[in-house]
Amino acid sequence: MNESTYKRLSRKVGLVVVGNVIYAMGVNLAINPVHFYSSGFTGIAQLIRLFLLNVLHLPEIPGLDYMGIIYFAINIPFFLLAYKVMGKKFCLETLISIAMASALLAIIPIPAKPIVSDPMLAAIVGGLGAGVGAGMVLRAGSSQGGQDLIGVCMAKTRPDFKVGTVGIIISFCIYAVCLFIYDIQTVLYSIVFSVVTGLCINRVHIQNIQMQAMIFTKKEGMVDAVTQRMHRGVTLWEGAGGYTKEDSHILVTVLSKYEEPILQSIIAELDPHAFVIIVENARVIGNFEKRFLD
């Protein structure tokens, strides 16, 4: 393993570990003590946990919460489905991440008294923690499973699809069920948590942010470098400076924010004096592949 591969792997592992810790802390320390419900599959695990404890009256396990165990179990079918779409590498890393998230949700103790007593603040703080944590895991090219698995699979085939949107949709279904169990105030605060989580995921998960780049250069070889090293299509125009009248190559390409440093390094290597325009959050209609792996 060379040095660059080791650094990339270390960064990936670091993001997955830290992201899962932040996510589990956001859920167990911020929203579980105030009895709010999480987004996506974590919320489903919370509902099943409630059923097991309050309806079936299963005994609690000292030092271990049922939610983490349930979360792992309900992820398995969707993990198998995602295997065909995302490939072996992504799914292996995701399985490790699911196991880590499940273990953390099971072992991080839920405080008997809320750490954040104000319900709105608890929903926002919990949403920030869960959203940033889940976004970090996705940014590493992995996933916590559940709604993330569904989201990345759909985003891979539908370029305009936002990964965090899946969690919001599933959450509203969960909260419809919660209306029969809790009061409307609890459900509304839980929805605030869900929306904050989804928005944070969409911001932190930079593979989900599309960018348009226009490169004005007089040097040769830029097109080949972008297509061969980034595997992105490039449209090439021949132009001229309005003032200097000098010939110039104009390159247009679409990439993710995650790939921007690669493009910047190519430009710095081939033409440090190139003029570059980058537009973030570009809307793309057509053949653009979203990538979630390094």
Coordinates of N, CA and C in Angstrom, one line a residue, residues 121-259:
L121 N -34.9 23.3 20.8 CA -33.4 23.2 20.8 C -32.9 21.8 20.7
A122 N -33.6 20.9 21.4 CA -33.2 19.5 21.3 C -33.4 18.9 19.9
A123 N -34.5 19.3 19.2 CA -34.7 18.9 17.9 C -33.7 19.4 16.9
I124 N -33.3 20.6 17.1 CA -32.3 21.2 16.2 C -30.9 20.7 16.5
V125 N -30.5 20.6 17.7 CA -29.2 20.0 18.1 C -29.1 18.6 17.6
G126 N -30.2 17.8 17.9 CA -30.2 16.4 17.5 C -30.1 16.3 16.0
G127 N -30.8 17.1 15.2 CA -30.8 17.1 13.8 C -29.5 17.5 13.2
L128 N -28.8 18.4 13.8 CA -27.5 18.8 13.4 C -26.5 17.7 13.6
G129 N -26.5 17.0 14.7 CA -25.6 15.9 15.0 C -25.9 14.7 14.1
A130 N -27.2 14.4 14.0 CA -27.5 13.2 13.1 C -27.2 13.5 11.6
G131 N -27.5 14.7 11.2 CA -27.3 15.1 9.8 C -25.8 15.2 9.4
V132 N -25.1 15.9 10.3 CA -23.6 16.0 10.0 C -23.0 14.6 10.1
G133 N -23.3 13.8 11.1 CA -22.7 12.5 11.2 C -23.0 11.6 10.0
A134 N -24.3 11.5 9.6 CA -24.7 10.7 8.4 C -24.0 11.3 7.1
G135 N -23.9 12.6 7.0 CA -23.3 13.2 5.9 C -21.8 12.9 5.8
M136 N -21.1 12.8 6.9 CA -19.7 12.5 6.9 C -19.5 11.0 6.5
V137 N -20.4 10.1 6.9 CA -20.3 8.7 6.4 C -20.5 8.6 4.9
L138 N -21.5 9.3 4.4 CA -21.7 9.4 2.9 C -20.5 10.0 2.2
R139 N -20.0 11.1 2.8 CA -18.9 11.8 2.2 C -17.6 10.9 2.1
A140 N -17.5 9.9 3.0 CA -16.4 8.9 2.9 C -16.6 7.9 1.9
G141 N -17.8 7.9 1.2 CA -18.1 6.9 0.2 C -18.7 5.7 0.8
S142 N -19.2 5.8 2.0 CA -19.9 4.7 2.7 C -21.3 5.0 3.0
S143 N -22.0 4.3 3.8 CA -23.4 4.6 4.1 C -23.7 3.9 5.5
Q144 N -24.7 4.5 6.2 CA -25.2 3.9 7.4 C -26.3 2.9 7.1
G145 N -26.6 2.7 5.9 CA -27.7 1.7 5.5 C -29.1 2.4 5.5
G146 N -30.1 1.6 5.5 CA -31.5 2.1 5.6 C -31.8 3.1 4.5
Q147 N -32.3 4.3 4.9 CA -32.7 5.3 3.9 C -31.5 5.8 3.1
D148 N -30.2 5.7 3.6 CA -29.1 6.1 2.9 C -28.8 5.1 1.7
L149 N -29.0 3.8 2.0 CA -28.9 2.8 0.9 C -29.9 3.1 -0.2
I150 N -31.1 3.3 0.2 CA -32.2 3.6 -0.8 C -31.8 4.9 -1.6
G151 N -31.4 5.9 -0.8 CA -31.1 7.2 -1.4 C -29.9 7.2 -2.4
V152 N -28.8 6.6 -2.1 CA -27.7 6.5 -3.0 C -28.0 5.7 -4.2
C153 N -28.8 4.6 -4.1 CA -29.2 3.8 -5.2 C -30.0 4.6 -6.2
M154 N -31.0 5.4 -5.6 CA -31.8 6.2 -6.5 C -31.0 7.4 -7.1
A155 N -30.2 8.0 -6.3 CA -29.4 9.1 -6.8 C -28.4 8.7 -7.9
K156 N -28.0 7.4 -7.9 CA -27.1 6.9 -8.9 C -27.8 6.8 -10.2
T157 N -29.1 6.5 -10.2 CA -29.8 6.3 -11.5 C -30.6 7.6 -11.8
R158 N -30.8 8.5 -10.9 CA -31.6 9.7 -11.1 C -30.8 10.9 -10.6
P159 N -30.1 11.6 -11.6 CA -29.1 12.7 -11.2 C -29.7 13.8 -10.3
D160 N -31.0 14.1 -10.5 CA -31.6 15.2 -9.7 C -32.0 14.8 -8.3
F161 N -31.9 13.5 -8.0 CA -32.4 13.1 -6.7 C -31.4 13.4 -5.6
K162 N -32.0 13.9 -4.5 CA -31.2 14.2 -3.3 C -31.3 13.1 -2.3
V163 N -30.1 12.7 -1.8 CA -30.0 11.6 -0.9 C -30.8 11.8 0.4
G164 N -30.7 13.0 1.0 CA -31.4 13.3 2.2 C -32.9 13.3 2.0
T165 N -33.4 13.4 0.8 CA -34.9 13.4 0.6 C -35.6 12.1 1.0
V166 N -34.9 11.0 0.8 CA -35.4 9.7 1.2 C -35.8 9.7 2.7
G167 N -34.8 10.2 3.5 CA -35.1 10.2 4.9 C -36.3 11.0 5.3
I168 N -36.4 12.2 4.6 CA -37.6 13.0 4.9 C -38.9 12.3 4.6
I169 N -38.9 11.7 3.4 CA -40.2 11.0 3.0 C -40.5 9.9 4.0
I170 N -39.5 9.0 4.3 CA -39.8 7.9 5.2 C -40.2 8.5 6.6
S171 N -39.6 9.6 7.0 CA -39.9 10.1 8.3 C -41.4 10.6 8.4
F172 N -41.9 11.2 7.4 CA -43.3 11.6 7.4 C -44.2 10.5 7.6
C173 N -43.9 9.3 7.0 CA -44.7 8.1 7.1 C -44.6 7.7 8.6
I174 N -43.4 7.7 9.2 CA -43.3 7.3 10.6 C -44.1 8.2 11.5
Y175 N -44.0 9.5 11.2 CA -44.7 10.5 12.1 C -46.2 10.4 12.0
A176 N -46.7 9.9 10.8 CA -48.1 9.7 10.7 C -48.6 8.6 11.7
V177 N -47.7 7.6 11.8 CA -48.0 6.5 12.8 C -47.9 7.1 14.2
C178 N -46.9 8.0 14.5 CA -46.7 8.6 15.8 C -47.9 9.4 16.2
L179 N -48.7 9.9 15.3 CA -49.8 10.7 15.7 C -50.9 9.9 16.5
F180 N -50.8 8.6 16.3 CA -51.8 7.7 17.0 C -51.2 7.3 18.4
I181 N -49.9 7.7 18.6 CA -49.3 7.3 19.9 C -49.1 8.5 20.8
Y182 N -48.6 9.6 20.2 CA -48.2 10.8 20.9 C -49.0 12.0 20.5
D183 N -48.8 13.1 21.2 CA -49.5 14.3 20.9 C -48.9 15.0 19.7
I184 N -49.6 16.0 19.1 CA -49.2 16.6 17.9 C -47.9 17.4 18.1
Q185 N -47.7 17.9 19.3 CA -46.4 18.7 19.6 C -45.2 17.8 19.5
T186 N -45.3 16.6 20.0 CA -44.1 15.7 19.9 C -43.8 15.3 18.4
V187 N -44.9 15.1 17.7 CA -44.7 14.8 16.3 C -44.1 16.0 15.5
L188 N -44.6 17.2 15.8 CA -44.0 18.4 15.1 C -42.6 18.6 15.4
Y189 N -42.2 18.4 16.7 CA -40.8 18.6 17.0 C -39.9 17.5 16.3
S190 N -40.5 16.3 16.2 CA -39.8 15.2 15.5 C -39.6 15.5 14.1
I191 N -40.6 16.2 13.5 CA -40.5 16.6 12.1 C -39.4 17.6 11.9
V192 N -39.3 18.5 12.8 CA -38.2 19.5 12.8 C -36.9 18.8 12.8
F193 N -36.8 17.9 13.7 CA -35.5 17.1 13.7 C -35.2 16.4 12.4
S194 N -36.2 15.8 11.7 CA -36.1 15.1 10.5 C -35.6 16.1 9.4
V195 N -36.3 17.3 9.3 CA -35.9 18.2 8.2 C -34.5 18.7 8.4
V196 N -34.1 19.1 9.6 CA -32.8 19.6 9.9 C -31.7 18.5 9.5
T197 N -32.1 17.2 9.9 CA -31.2 16.1 9.5 C -31.0 16.0 8.0
G198 N -32.1 16.0 7.3 CA -32.0 15.9 5.8 C -31.3 17.1 5.2
L199 N -31.5 18.3 5.6 CA -30.8 19.5 5.1 C -29.3 19.4 5.4
C200 N -28.9 18.9 6.5 CA -27.5 18.8 6.9 C -26.8 17.7 6.0
I201 N -27.5 16.6 5.8 CA -27.0 15.6 4.9 C -26.7 16.1 3.5
N202 N -27.6 16.9 3.0 CA -27.5 17.4 1.6 C -26.3 18.4 1.5
R203 N -26.0 19.1 2.6 CA -24.9 20.0 2.6 C -23.5 19.3 2.8
V204 N -23.5 18.4 3.8 CA -22.2 17.7 4.1 C -21.8 16.7 3.0
H205 N -22.8 16.0 2.4 CA -22.5 15.0 1.4 C -22.2 15.7 0.1
I206 N -21.0 16.1 -0.1 CA -20.6 16.9 -1.2 C -20.6 16.2 -2.5
Q207 N -20.6 14.8 -2.5 CA -20.8 14.1 -3.8 C -22.1 14.3 -4.3
N208 N -23.0 14.9 -3.5 CA -24.4 15.1 -3.9 C -24.6 16.5 -4.5
I209 N -23.5 17.3 -4.5 CA -23.5 18.7 -5.0 C -22.9 18.7 -6.4
Q210 N -23.6 19.1 -7.4 CA -23.1 19.2 -8.7 C -22.6 20.6 -9.1
M211 N -21.5 20.6 -9.9 CA -20.9 21.8 -10.2 C -20.6 21.8 -11.7
Q212 N -20.7 23.0 -12.3 CA -20.3 23.2 -13.7 C -19.0 24.0 -13.7
A213 N -18.0 23.5 -14.5 CA -16.7 24.2 -14.6 C -16.5 24.6 -16.0
M214 N -16.1 25.9 -16.2 CA -15.6 26.4 -17.5 C -14.2 26.8 -17.4
I215 N -13.4 26.2 -18.2 CA -11.9 26.5 -18.2 C -11.5 27.1 -19.5
F216 N -10.8 28.3 -19.3 CA -10.3 29.0 -20.5 C -8.7 28.9 -20.4
T217 N -8.2 28.2 -21.4 CA -6.7 27.9 -21.4 C -6.2 28.0 -22.8
K218 N -4.9 28.3 -22.9 CA -4.2 28.3 -24.2 C -3.3 27.0 -24.3
K219 N -3.3 26.2 -23.2 CA -2.4 25.0 -23.2 C -3.2 23.8 -23.8
E220 N -2.4 22.9 -24.4 CA -3.0 21.7 -24.9 C -3.0 20.6 -23.8
G221 N -3.8 19.6 -24.0 CA -3.8 18.4 -23.1 C -4.8 18.5 -22.0
M222 N -5.5 19.6 -21.8 CA -6.4 19.7 -20.7 C -7.6 18.7 -20.8
V223 N -8.1 18.6 -22.1 CA -9.2 17.7 -22.3 C -8.9 16.3 -22.0
D224 N -7.7 15.8 -22.5 CA -7.3 14.4 -22.2 C -7.1 14.2 -20.7
A225 N -6.6 15.2 -20.0 CA -6.3 15.0 -18.6 C -7.7 14.8 -17.8
V226 N -8.7 15.7 -18.1 CA -9.9 15.6 -17.4 C -10.7 14.3 -17.8
T227 N -10.7 13.9 -19.0 CA -11.4 12.7 -19.4 C -10.7 11.4 -18.9
Q228 N -9.4 11.4 -18.9 CA -8.7 10.2 -18.5 C -8.5 10.1 -17.0
R229 N -8.3 11.2 -16.3 CA -8.1 11.1 -14.8 C -9.3 11.3 -14.0
M230 N -10.3 12.0 -14.6 CA -11.6 12.2 -13.8 C -12.7 11.3 -14.4
H231 N -12.5 10.8 -15.6 CA -13.5 10.1 -16.3 C -14.8 10.8 -16.4
R232 N -14.7 12.1 -16.8 CA -15.8 13.0 -17.0 C -15.8 13.5 -18.4
G233 N -17.0 13.7 -19.0 CA -17.1 14.2 -20.4 C -16.7 15.7 -20.4
V234 N -16.2 16.1 -21.5 CA -15.8 17.5 -21.7 C -16.3 18.0 -23.0
T235 N -16.9 19.2 -23.0 CA -17.2 19.9 -24.3 C -16.2 20.9 -24.6
L236 N -15.6 20.9 -25.8 CA -14.5 21.8 -26.1 C -15.0 22.8 -27.2
W237 N -14.7 24.1 -26.9 CA -15.0 25.2 -27.9 C -13.7 25.9 -28.2
E238 N -13.6 26.4 -29.4 CA -12.5 27.3 -29.7 C -12.9 28.7 -29.7
G239 N -12.2 29.6 -28.9 CA -12.6 31.0 -28.8 C -11.5 31.9 -28.9
A240 N -11.7 33.1 -28.6 CA -10.7 34.2 -28.7 C -11.0 35.2 -27.7
G241 N -9.9 35.8 -27.1 CA -10.1 36.9 -26.1 C -10.7 38.1 -26.8
G242 N -11.7 38.7 -26.1 CA -12.3 39.9 -26.7 C -11.4 41.1 -26.8
Y243 N -10.4 41.2 -25.9 CA -9.5 42.3 -25.9 C -8.2 41.9 -26.6
T244 N -7.6 40.8 -26.3 CA -6.3 40.4 -26.8 C -6.4 39.8 -28.2
K245 N -7.6 39.2 -28.5 CA -7.8 38.5 -29.8 C -7.0 37.2 -29.9
E246 N -6.4 36.8 -28.8 CA -5.6 35.6 -28.8 C -6.6 34.4 -28.7
D247 N -6.1 33.3 -29.4 CA -6.9 32.1 -29.4 C -6.9 31.4 -28.1
S248 N -8.0 30.7 -27.7 CA -8.2 30.1 -26.4 C -9.1 28.9 -26.6
H249 N -8.7 27.8 -25.8 CA -9.6 26.7 -25.7 C -10.6 26.9 -24.5
I250 N -11.8 26.6 -24.8 CA -12.9 26.7 -23.7 C -13.4 25.3 -23.4
L251 N -13.2 24.9 -22.2 CA -13.7 23.5 -21.8 C -14.8 23.7 -20.8
V252 N -15.9 22.9 -21.0 CA -17.0 22.9 -20.1 C -17.2 21.4 -19.6
T253 N -17.3 21.2 -18.3 CA -17.6 19.9 -17.8 C -18.4 20.0 -16.5
V254 N -19.0 18.9 -16.1 CA -19.8 18.9 -14.9 C -19.2 17.8 -14.0
L255 N -19.1 18.2 -12.7 CA -18.5 17.3 -11.8 C -19.2 17.5 -10.4
S256 N -18.8 16.6 -9.5 CA -19.3 16.8 -8.1 C -18.3 17.7 -7.3
K257 N -18.8 18.3 -6.2 CA -18.0 19.1 -5.4 C -16.8 18.3 -4.8
Y258 N -17.1 17.0 -4.6 CA -16.1 16.0 -4.1 C -14.9 15.9 -5.1
E259 N -15.2 16.1 -6.4 CA -14.1 16.0 -7.4 C -13.4 17.3 -7.7

